[in-house]
XYZ file of C-alpha atoms in Angstrom:
139
model
C 206.701 -73.627 136.432
C 203.023 -74.063 135.547
C 202.193 -75.547 138.936
C 204.193 -72.904 140.809
C 202.425 -70.019 139.085
C 199.012 -71.493 139.850
C 200.097 -72.146 143.437
C 201.169 -68.504 143.823
C 197.926 -67.221 142.291
C 195.818 -69.488 144.515
C 197.738 -68.360 147.608
C 197.325 -64.707 146.676
C 193.605 -65.232 146.058
C 193.229 -66.887 149.459
C 195.038 -64.003 151.171
C 192.825 -61.474 149.368
C 189.706 -63.457 150.335
C 190.683 -63.414 154.012
C 191.460 -59.690 153.778
C 188.058 -58.999 152.227
C 186.291 -61.012 154.934
C 188.175 -59.172 157.667
C 187.229 -55.733 156.352
C 183.628 -56.275 155.227
C 182.214 -53.925 157.874
C 184.947 -51.337 157.391
C 183.478 -48.258 155.683
C 185.593 -45.346 154.530
C 184.273 -42.027 153.307
C 187.647 -40.538 152.486
C 190.407 -41.829 150.272
C 193.556 -41.316 152.345
C 197.038 -41.593 150.896
C 197.692 -44.925 152.623
C 194.361 -46.282 151.370
C 195.216 -45.052 147.867
C 198.602 -46.783 148.070
C 196.923 -50.025 149.172
C 194.441 -49.871 146.311
C 197.197 -49.263 143.744
C 199.226 -52.128 145.244
C 196.302 -54.562 145.075
C 195.520 -53.442 141.529
C 199.134 -53.928 140.412
C 199.486 -57.347 142.022
C 196.142 -58.436 140.539
C 197.378 -57.461 137.086
C 200.692 -59.294 137.526
C 198.948 -62.464 138.738
C 196.484 -62.446 135.823
C 199.236 -61.966 133.241
C 201.416 -64.664 134.824
C 198.572 -67.186 134.756
C 197.705 -66.274 131.166
C 201.335 -66.543 130.017
C 201.877 -69.937 131.638
C 198.601 -71.242 130.209
C 199.655 -70.145 126.726
C 203.076 -71.754 127.143
C 201.648 -75.045 128.391
C 199.135 -75.011 125.528
C 202.000 -74.782 123.046
C 203.798 -77.669 124.743
C 200.607 -79.733 124.699
C 200.187 -78.993 121.000
C 203.707 -80.276 120.367
C 202.921 -83.403 122.390
C 199.742 -83.876 120.374
C 201.110 -83.266 116.884
C 204.866 -83.767 117.202
C 207.413 -81.906 115.086
C 209.055 -83.248 111.956
C 211.715 -80.524 111.973
C 212.984 -81.447 115.439
C 212.190 -85.136 114.976
C 209.838 -85.203 117.932
C 207.277 -87.983 117.966
C 203.610 -87.608 118.776
C 203.294 -88.439 122.459
C 199.522 -88.609 122.625
C 199.396 -91.731 120.468
C 201.526 -93.547 123.077
C 200.545 -91.816 126.313
C 196.826 -91.136 125.979
C 196.149 -90.646 129.688
C 198.936 -88.051 129.888
C 197.325 -86.005 127.125
C 193.893 -86.217 128.757
C 195.339 -84.959 132.050
C 197.213 -82.143 130.309
C 194.022 -81.142 128.495
C 192.143 -80.976 131.796
C 194.906 -78.918 133.375
C 194.828 -76.479 130.466
C 191.036 -76.206 130.637
C 191.037 -75.467 134.365
C 193.998 -73.129 133.909
C 192.046 -71.003 131.451
C 188.985 -71.074 133.732
C 191.248 -69.800 136.530
C 192.527 -67.103 134.181
C 188.991 -65.953 133.371
C 188.021 -65.825 137.045
C 191.186 -63.929 137.947
C 190.527 -61.511 135.079
C 187.053 -60.897 136.523
C 188.540 -60.241 139.967
C 191.085 -57.923 138.382
C 188.288 -56.032 136.617
C 186.531 -55.558 139.959
C 189.801 -54.329 141.468
C 190.209 -51.927 138.547
C 186.683 -50.601 139.034
C 187.227 -50.123 142.772
C 190.423 -48.202 142.130
C 189.378 -45.947 139.285
C 185.932 -45.068 140.613
C 187.725 -42.714 143.008
C 189.146 -40.778 140.066
C 185.889 -40.437 138.133
C 184.820 -36.827 137.585
C 181.121 -37.665 137.109
C 180.504 -39.888 140.143
C 180.746 -43.086 138.106
C 177.901 -45.394 139.203
C 177.346 -43.071 142.186
C 179.736 -45.046 144.378
C 181.512 -42.039 145.872
C 180.349 -41.002 149.325
C 178.046 -38.007 149.475
C 178.419 -35.347 152.135
C 175.182 -34.234 153.774
C 174.657 -30.509 153.991
C 177.156 -29.461 151.328
C 176.341 -27.817 148.056
C 177.801 -29.307 144.921
C 179.756 -26.880 142.749
C 177.837 -25.680 139.700
C 179.196 -26.324 136.239
């Protein structure tokens, strides 16, 4: 399951990368309903991917801890004393899994910013397009 989740997240990241490259010159001044739907879809999928990667990393960390320390209650032996290379490889996989989680969380934060900046009442970071020749309403 661990490998499948990381495969899905890597595939999704590759698809998003290609999409971003394809639309780098595409500028929009208006937030249409289809664009809003796309942004909410990307935001939701980003969140699901990040949580799936985090959950599988936590689960594999627990399994690695059981392999490292064993369990007297279940009469499980310590595997790392017999299979040292296995434990080193699992440790590397967990390390890179959490690095992937942190990078995906950063991408998800960027997606969140890009979505919610359209709903900001105070022109958050001045990213909203300005119309030339219009007068802003007074407060």
